[in-house]
Amino acid sequence: GRIDRVDRLPDGTYEVTDYKTGGYWPTDFAGTFQGGRLLQHALYALAATELLRPGDPRARVSRSCYYLPTARGQGERVVCPPAGRDQIAAVLGQLFDIAATGAFLHAPDKSDCKWCEFGPACGPKRHGRAAAKLANPANQVLDAYRRLGRHA
């Protein structure tokens, strides 16, 4: 990805904006990380800070947002809560832990699959099977997935 826009705000901090062409559903942008589904704003804020520092040693991104300028996006502008480096590192660490285990679970939430064309390949009752696996504490290989889901 690329950072679409960086603005200097009146207080001297910066805002990072990512343009989106899709539709706007408020639930898709609720919270800071959406259990690992929403990361771009946080990663772009970190990257922008590092890129701006050579010209502005005190550079700080105080705000990140998604802007959906199309008719489908209803012209919405979603400002995301700021995320600290430790929070971002925790989310990324859990994503890496999931990849390292090789345990790739079907989405337990049907809405995560709303645009996927490959549902039939996952078989019937896939969301229920995934939820049951997550609910079983003996399934320790899914611990990183469970922790990731706690990052609202």
XYZ file of C-alpha atoms in Angstrom, residues 44-142:
99
model
C 0.552 4.345 7.772
C 0.808 6.581 10.842
C 4.017 4.824 11.887
C 5.455 4.970 8.381
C 4.541 8.617 7.885
C 6.169 9.560 11.180
C 9.444 7.931 10.112
C 9.295 9.453 6.622
C 8.617 12.950 7.990
C 11.297 12.926 10.699
C 14.275 13.858 8.486
C 12.547 17.164 7.612
C 10.725 17.580 10.916
C 12.506 15.885 13.840
C 9.445 16.343 16.069
C 6.998 14.929 13.503
C 4.024 13.165 15.046
C 0.912 11.773 13.398
C -1.948 12.662 15.721
C -4.785 11.462 13.535
C -5.440 8.847 10.872
C -8.544 8.578 8.763
C -10.205 6.710 5.958
C -12.015 8.835 3.398
C -14.652 7.228 1.192
C -15.330 9.941 -1.416
C -17.458 7.905 -3.840
C -21.243 7.565 -3.972
C -20.832 4.029 -2.584
C -18.772 5.442 0.254
C -21.312 8.194 0.864
C -18.532 10.750 1.251
C -17.808 9.441 4.744
C -14.651 10.355 6.598
C -13.766 7.943 9.407
C -11.271 9.197 11.966
C -9.530 6.343 13.750
C -8.398 6.379 17.349
C -4.630 6.782 17.623
C -2.713 3.587 18.249
C 0.534 3.357 20.169
C 3.561 1.447 18.969
C 3.049 -1.164 21.680
C -0.552 -1.762 20.577
C 0.460 -2.076 16.934
C 3.343 -4.389 17.834
C 0.956 -6.606 19.825
C -1.502 -6.911 16.937
C 1.248 -7.592 14.401
C 2.900 -10.077 16.753
C -0.322 -12.022 17.048
C -0.821 -11.986 13.286
C 2.714 -13.342 12.872
C 2.056 -15.960 15.570
C -1.055 -17.101 13.680
C 0.921 -17.395 10.453
C 3.705 -19.282 12.245
C 1.290 -21.904 13.591
C -0.116 -22.542 10.135
C -3.577 -22.837 11.696
C -5.728 -20.803 9.355
C -9.262 -20.860 10.650
C -12.404 -20.133 8.668
C -14.000 -16.884 9.721
C -16.401 -17.475 12.598
C -18.361 -14.350 11.624
C -20.374 -14.571 8.387
C -19.865 -10.865 7.700
C -16.128 -11.473 7.220
C -16.983 -13.498 4.131
C -19.568 -11.187 2.576
C -17.448 -10.419 -0.500
C -15.709 -13.763 -0.888
C -16.503 -15.769 -4.001
C -15.028 -18.998 -2.641
C -17.531 -19.865 0.104
C -18.433 -23.209 -1.471
C -14.790 -24.303 -1.176
C -15.018 -23.869 2.597
C -17.979 -26.209 2.898
C -21.236 -26.016 4.792
C -21.493 -24.684 8.340
C -17.960 -23.265 8.128
C -18.707 -20.372 10.491
C -20.178 -22.683 13.120
C -17.217 -25.045 12.876
C -14.808 -22.144 13.324
C -16.727 -20.798 16.329
C -16.720 -24.245 17.946
C -12.958 -24.585 17.460
C -12.377 -21.167 19.018
C -14.643 -21.996 21.954
C -12.622 -25.119 22.770
C -9.784 -24.081 25.154
C -7.980 -27.349 24.422
C -7.362 -26.010 20.928
C -4.273 -24.094 22.081
C -2.963 -23.598 18.562
C -5.741 -20.974 18.232
